[in-house]
Amino acid sequence: QKEVEQDPGPLSVPEGAIVSLNCTYSNSAFQYFMWYRQYSRKGPELLMYTYSSGNKEDGRFTAQVDKSSKYISLFIRDSQPSDSATYLCAMTGYGGSQGNLIFGKGTKLSVKP
Amino acid sequence: SQTIHQWPATLVQPVGSPLSLECTVEGTSNPNLYWYRQAAGRGLQLLFYSVGIGQISSEVPQNLSASRPQDRQFILSSKKLLLSDSGFYLCAWREGWGTTSTDTQYFGPGTRLTVL
């Protein structure tokens, strides 16, 4: 079983739709979770960062962590064509000490006008 | 604020030729530095990371090598490129271990390498 699983998509939605992107993981030690957005031929940029379980909201984006189910989600409300990108989840079990990020393979999202 | 630079942006090299990719970070001291390769459908593969000058950890066996001659400079090299070395190479940094920082990594713009 891979440490982090992410559906590669592609996912195509109409403009204005609510998008749900998900990752599952197997390591119960993970407690720091991130979402990155990567536009075509660009480096990934940090979108959301959450620690432990719960929700975090930033504008149209909401990150959700369910540690009991080992499942994290990113919700995008009122999706826009500019949201079309690949979304990568990342996680680690350490804070401020040893430990590298484990990445999902990314989900490619296309928002159609 | 911190910025990270990579060059060149694109590179086309023949099989068997050498490689040198450079990454520099500004606005921070003693960062952890990372080299990743991203191939289509395969996600981000961590190649090397460094916690300080001259300290390199390799994650996968390959014909690539890395060096960190200065605190904020990270170089990826190869003596002889293979076709399988083609891909999108990303450099990333994070605040050094032992700080109160998060584990967040920040990526550069990447170098697209095509080996023919």
mmCIF file of C-alpha atoms in Angstrom:
data_model
loop_
_atom_site.group_PDB
_atom_site.id
_atom_site.type_symbol
_atom_site.label_atom_id
_atom_site.label_comp_id
_atom_site.label_asym_id
_atom_site.label_seq_id
_atom_site.Cartn_x
_atom_site.Cartn_y
_atom_site.Cartn_z
ATOM 1 C CA GLN A 1 0.000 0.000 0.000
ATOM 2 C CA LYS A 2 1.365 3.384 -0.964
ATOM 3 C CA GLU A 3 1.773 5.925 1.805
ATOM 4 C CA VAL A 4 -0.368 8.537 0.047
ATOM 5 C CA GLU A 5 -3.039 7.845 -2.558
ATOM 6 C CA GLN A 6 -4.568 10.538 -4.734
ATOM 7 C CA ASP A 7 -6.939 10.086 -7.655
ATOM 8 C CA PRO A 8 -5.105 11.471 -10.706
ATOM 9 C CA GLY A 9 -8.289 12.498 -12.504
ATOM 10 C CA PRO A 10 -8.579 14.310 -14.800
ATOM 11 C CA LEU A 11 -11.523 16.057 -13.206
ATOM 12 C CA SER A 12 -13.602 18.386 -15.383
ATOM 13 C CA VAL A 13 -16.281 20.650 -13.893
ATOM 14 C CA PRO A 14 -18.292 23.649 -15.100
ATOM 15 C CA GLU A 15 -17.502 27.114 -13.804
ATOM 16 C CA GLY A 16 -19.180 27.792 -10.462
ATOM 17 C CA ALA A 17 -19.214 24.156 -9.351
ATOM 18 C CA ILE A 18 -18.001 22.945 -5.968
ATOM 19 C CA VAL A 19 -14.901 20.806 -6.358
ATOM 20 C CA SER A 20 -13.792 18.121 -3.929
ATOM 21 C CA LEU A 21 -10.240 16.804 -4.099
ATOM 22 C CA ASN A 22 -9.125 13.994 -1.826
ATOM 23 C CA CYS A 23 -6.149 12.032 -0.544
ATOM 24 C CA THR A 24 -5.930 8.981 1.665
ATOM 25 C CA TYR A 25 -2.887 7.929 3.619
ATOM 26 C CA SER A 26 -1.723 4.945 5.600
ATOM 27 C CA ASN A 27 0.761 6.364 8.140
ATOM 28 C CA SER A 28 -1.043 7.294 11.354
ATOM 29 C CA ALA A 29 1.958 9.439 12.386
ATOM 30 C CA PHE A 30 1.142 12.056 9.744
ATOM 31 C CA GLN A 31 -0.184 15.204 11.356
ATOM 32 C CA TYR A 32 0.908 18.080 9.098
ATOM 33 C CA PHE A 33 -1.003 18.354 5.836
ATOM 34 C CA MET A 34 -0.590 20.624 2.851
ATOM 35 C CA TRP A 35 -2.204 21.277 -0.500
ATOM 36 C CA TYR A 36 -0.208 22.634 -3.410
ATOM 37 C CA ARG A 37 -1.477 24.004 -6.713
ATOM 38 C CA GLN A 38 0.633 23.531 -9.821
ATOM 39 C CA TYR A 39 -0.116 25.279 -13.075
ATOM 40 C CA SER A 40 1.145 23.707 -16.276
ATOM 41 C CA ARG A 41 4.932 23.971 -16.651
ATOM 42 C CA LYS A 42 5.281 25.827 -13.321
ATOM 43 C CA GLY A 43 6.507 24.882 -9.855
ATOM 44 C CA PRO A 44 3.952 23.926 -7.181
ATOM 45 C CA GLU A 45 2.746 26.740 -4.923
ATOM 46 C CA LEU A 46 1.461 26.284 -1.396
ATOM 47 C CA LEU A 47 -2.296 26.673 -1.165
ATOM 48 C CA MET A 48 -3.298 25.421 2.292
ATOM 49 C CA TYR A 49 -1.579 24.163 5.419
ATOM 50 C CA THR A 50 -3.325 22.372 8.278
ATOM 51 C CA TYR A 51 -2.192 20.696 11.454
ATOM 52 C CA SER A 52 -3.940 17.634 12.895
ATOM 53 C CA SER A 53 -7.693 17.207 12.406
ATOM 54 C CA GLY A 54 -10.314 19.778 11.557
ATOM 55 C CA ASN A 55 -11.124 22.360 8.924
ATOM 56 C CA LYS A 56 -9.327 25.426 7.687
ATOM 57 C CA GLU A 57 -10.871 27.990 5.390
ATOM 58 C CA ASP A 58 -9.206 30.566 3.136
ATOM 59 C CA GLY A 59 -11.504 32.394 0.765
ATOM 60 C CA ARG A 60 -13.036 29.888 -1.633
ATOM 61 C CA PHE A 61 -10.799 27.082 -0.374
ATOM 62 C CA THR A 62 -11.449 24.774 2.581
ATOM 63 C CA ALA A 63 -9.036 22.084 3.739
ATOM 64 C CA GLN A 64 -10.413 19.258 5.840
ATOM 65 C CA VAL A 65 -8.514 16.580 7.755
ATOM 66 C CA ASP A 66 -10.069 13.433 9.208
ATOM 67 C CA LYS A 67 -7.268 11.600 10.994
ATOM 68 C CA SER A 68 -9.540 8.799 12.195
ATOM 69 C CA SER A 69 -10.243 7.877 8.568
ATOM 70 C CA LYS A 70 -6.780 8.923 7.327
ATOM 71 C CA TYR A 71 -8.452 11.127 4.751
ATOM 72 C CA ILE A 72 -7.894 14.733 3.720
ATOM 73 C CA SER A 73 -9.920 16.917 1.373
ATOM 74 C CA LEU A 74 -9.686 20.233 -0.400
ATOM 75 C CA PHE A 75 -12.940 21.932 -1.347
ATOM 76 C CA ILE A 76 -13.104 24.728 -3.897
ATOM 77 C CA ARG A 77 -16.307 26.768 -3.914
ATOM 78 C CA ASP A 78 -17.481 28.774 -6.937
ATOM 79 C CA SER A 79 -14.742 27.267 -9.067
ATOM 80 C CA GLN A 80 -13.192 29.479 -11.740
ATOM 81 C CA PRO A 81 -11.321 28.690 -14.973
ATOM 82 C CA SER A 82 -8.225 30.089 -13.231
ATOM 83 C CA ASP A 83 -8.478 27.162 -10.777
ATOM 84 C CA SER A 84 -7.578 24.790 -13.620
ATOM 85 C CA ALA A 85 -4.345 23.180 -12.431
ATOM 86 C CA THR A 86 -2.956 20.042 -10.844
ATOM 87 C CA TYR A 87 -3.508 19.830 -7.086
ATOM 88 C CA LEU A 88 -0.999 17.936 -4.959
ATOM 89 C CA CYS A 89 -1.523 16.846 -1.386
ATOM 90 C CA ALA A 90 1.512 16.522 0.899
ATOM 91 C CA MET A 91 1.987 15.423 4.470
ATOM 92 C CA THR A 92 4.518 14.574 7.159
ATOM 93 C CA GLY A 93 4.571 13.375 10.721
ATOM 94 C CA TYR A 94 7.104 15.855 11.994
ATOM 95 C CA GLY A 95 7.080 19.496 12.911
ATOM 96 C CA GLY A 96 10.241 21.589 12.894
ATOM 97 C CA SER A 97 12.433 18.529 13.036
ATOM 98 C CA GLN A 98 13.441 15.648 10.826
ATOM 99 C CA GLY A 99 11.036 14.467 8.179
ATOM 100 C CA ASN A 100 10.453 15.114 4.525
ATOM 101 C CA LEU A 101 7.118 15.657 2.829
ATOM 102 C CA ILE A 102 5.292 12.747 1.247
ATOM 103 C CA PHE A 103 3.381 13.843 -1.845
ATOM 104 C CA GLY A 104 0.375 12.437 -3.647
ATOM 105 C CA LYS A 105 0.667 12.135 -7.418
ATOM 106 C CA GLY A 106 -1.702 15.035 -8.006
ATOM 107 C CA THR A 107 -5.212 15.497 -9.398
ATOM 108 C CA LYS A 108 -5.592 17.434 -12.641
ATOM 109 C CA LEU A 109 -8.571 19.790 -12.512
ATOM 110 C CA SER A 110 -10.158 21.565 -15.451
ATOM 111 C CA VAL A 111 -12.842 24.210 -14.880
ATOM 112 C CA LYS A 112 -14.803 24.941 -18.050
ATOM 113 C CA PRO A 113 -16.272 28.427 -18.644
ATOM 114 C CA SER B 1 10.657 37.922 1.615
ATOM 115 C CA GLN B 2 12.185 34.715 0.365
ATOM 116 C CA THR B 3 12.640 33.871 -3.297
ATOM 117 C CA ILE B 4 13.998 30.828 -5.050
ATOM 118 C CA HIS B 5 15.589 30.816 -8.485
ATOM 119 C CA GLN B 6 16.363 28.005 -10.874
ATOM 120 C CA TRP B 7 18.157 28.027 -14.180
ATOM 121 C CA PRO B 8 18.050 27.286 -16.924
ATOM 122 C CA ALA B 9 14.290 27.174 -17.440
ATOM 123 C CA THR B 10 14.548 24.679 -20.298
ATOM 124 C CA LEU B 11 17.369 22.501 -21.535
ATOM 125 C CA VAL B 12 17.773 20.051 -24.404
ATOM 126 C CA GLN B 13 20.804 17.824 -24.105
ATOM 127 C CA PRO B 14 22.125 14.801 -26.040
ATOM 128 C CA VAL B 15 22.507 11.425 -24.360
ATOM 129 C CA GLY B 16 25.894 11.106 -22.717
ATOM 130 C CA SER B 17 26.409 14.832 -22.195
ATOM 131 C CA PRO B 18 26.999 16.397 -18.750
ATOM 132 C CA LEU B 19 24.399 18.312 -16.777
ATOM 133 C CA SER B 20 24.479 21.150 -14.282
ATOM 134 C CA LEU B 21 21.309 22.712 -12.865
ATOM 135 C CA GLU B 22 21.529 25.494 -10.334
ATOM 136 C CA CYS B 23 19.197 26.635 -7.585
ATOM 137 C CA THR B 24 19.634 29.630 -5.297
ATOM 138 C CA VAL B 25 17.503 30.926 -2.454
ATOM 139 C CA GLU B 26 17.345 34.502 -1.208
ATOM 140 C CA GLY B 27 16.031 35.974 2.016
ATOM 141 C CA THR B 28 16.692 33.085 4.391
ATOM 142 C CA SER B 29 19.635 31.450 6.133
ATOM 143 C CA ASN B 30 20.526 27.795 6.629
ATOM 144 C CA PRO B 31 17.534 26.428 4.752
ATOM 145 C CA ASN B 32 16.935 22.785 3.961
ATOM 146 C CA LEU B 33 17.187 22.363 0.196
ATOM 147 C CA TYR B 34 15.638 19.720 -2.025
ATOM 148 C CA TRP B 35 15.835 18.442 -5.600
ATOM 149 C CA TYR B 36 12.784 16.699 -7.045
ATOM 150 C CA ARG B 37 12.054 15.226 -10.451
ATOM 151 C CA GLN B 38 8.543 15.203 -11.824
ATOM 152 C CA ALA B 39 7.723 12.882 -14.700
ATOM 153 C CA ALA B 40 4.326 12.633 -16.338
ATOM 154 C CA GLY B 41 2.010 10.383 -14.321
ATOM 155 C CA ARG B 42 4.634 9.655 -11.689
ATOM 156 C CA GLY B 43 4.321 12.501 -9.242
ATOM 157 C CA LEU B 44 7.173 14.195 -7.420
ATOM 158 C CA GLN B 45 10.226 12.044 -6.805
ATOM 159 C CA LEU B 46 12.634 13.299 -4.138
ATOM 160 C CA LEU B 47 16.182 12.984 -5.458
ATOM 161 C CA PHE B 48 18.383 14.755 -2.903
ATOM 162 C CA TYR B 49 18.092 16.931 0.149
ATOM 163 C CA SER B 50 20.587 18.961 2.114
ATOM 164 C CA VAL B 51 20.487 20.335 5.647
ATOM 165 C CA GLY B 52 23.707 22.329 5.349
ATOM 166 C CA ILE B 53 26.804 23.158 3.306
ATOM 167 C CA GLY B 54 28.434 19.990 2.009
ATOM 168 C CA GLN B 55 25.715 17.762 3.521
ATOM 169 C CA ILE B 56 23.831 15.782 0.883
ATOM 170 C CA SER B 57 21.396 12.895 1.344
ATOM 171 C CA SER B 58 20.417 10.800 -1.653
ATOM 172 C CA GLU B 59 16.982 9.258 -1.828
ATOM 173 C CA VAL B 60 17.319 7.112 -4.943
ATOM 174 C CA PRO B 61 20.267 5.462 -6.698
ATOM 175 C CA GLN B 62 20.913 7.069 -10.070
ATOM 176 C CA ASN B 63 23.534 8.704 -12.222
ATOM 177 C CA LEU B 64 22.778 12.135 -10.764
ATOM 178 C CA SER B 65 24.635 13.889 -7.958
ATOM 179 C CA ALA B 66 24.068 17.029 -5.918
ATOM 180 C CA SER B 67 26.297 19.526 -4.196
ATOM 181 C CA ARG B 68 25.814 22.455 -1.858
ATOM 182 C CA PRO B 69 28.872 24.677 -2.091
ATOM 183 C CA GLN B 70 27.220 27.632 -0.332
ATOM 184 C CA ASP B 71 24.453 28.012 2.224
ATOM 185 C CA ARG B 72 21.824 29.057 -0.310
ATOM 186 C CA GLN B 73 23.085 27.313 -3.442
ATOM 187 C CA PHE B 74 22.165 23.811 -4.537
ATOM 188 C CA ILE B 75 23.470 22.182 -7.717
ATOM 189 C CA LEU B 76 22.263 19.057 -9.513
ATOM 190 C CA SER B 77 24.774 17.380 -11.806
ATOM 191 C CA SER B 78 25.367 14.424 -14.024
ATOM 192 C CA LYS B 79 28.492 13.287 -15.859
ATOM 193 C CA LYS B 80 26.563 11.419 -18.564
ATOM 194 C CA LEU B 81 22.858 11.926 -19.177
ATOM 195 C CA LEU B 82 20.506 9.059 -19.968
ATOM 196 C CA LEU B 83 17.233 9.222 -21.872
ATOM 197 C CA SER B 84 15.456 8.375 -18.620
ATOM 198 C CA ASP B 85 16.802 11.583 -17.043
ATOM 199 C CA SER B 86 14.288 13.645 -19.018
ATOM 200 C CA GLY B 87 11.748 15.379 -16.813
ATOM 201 C CA PHE B 88 10.832 18.498 -14.892
ATOM 202 C CA TYR B 89 13.365 19.245 -12.159
ATOM 203 C CA LEU B 90 12.230 21.230 -9.167
ATOM 204 C CA CYS B 91 14.255 22.774 -6.383
ATOM 205 C CA ALA B 92 12.570 23.516 -3.072
ATOM 206 C CA TRP B 93 13.512 25.026 0.281
ATOM 207 C CA ARG B 94 12.143 25.037 3.808
ATOM 208 C CA GLU B 95 13.296 26.531 7.061
ATOM 209 C CA GLY B 96 15.979 24.450 8.717
ATOM 210 C CA TRP B 97 15.201 21.615 11.084
ATOM 211 C CA GLY B 98 15.137 22.526 14.739
ATOM 212 C CA THR B 99 13.325 25.795 14.146
ATOM 213 C CA THR B 100 9.774 26.479 15.107
ATOM 214 C CA SER B 101 8.809 26.547 11.453
ATOM 215 C CA THR B 102 6.292 24.395 9.722
ATOM 216 C CA ASP B 103 7.335 21.637 7.360
ATOM 217 C CA THR B 104 6.153 23.611 4.381
ATOM 218 C CA GLN B 105 8.386 23.499 1.344
ATOM 219 C CA TYR B 106 8.512 26.262 -1.246
ATOM 220 C CA PHE B 107 9.279 25.424 -4.832
ATOM 221 C CA GLY B 108 11.210 27.124 -7.582
ATOM 222 C CA PRO B 109 9.945 27.574 -11.141
ATOM 223 C CA GLY B 110 11.576 24.359 -12.367
ATOM 224 C CA THR B 111 13.839 23.278 -15.231
ATOM 225 C CA ARG B 112 12.418 21.210 -18.056
ATOM 226 C CA LEU B 113 15.098 18.823 -19.274
ATOM 227 C CA THR B 114 14.801 16.865 -22.498
ATOM 228 C CA VAL B 115 17.467 14.288 -23.251
ATOM 229 C CA LEU B 116 17.605 13.235 -26.903
#
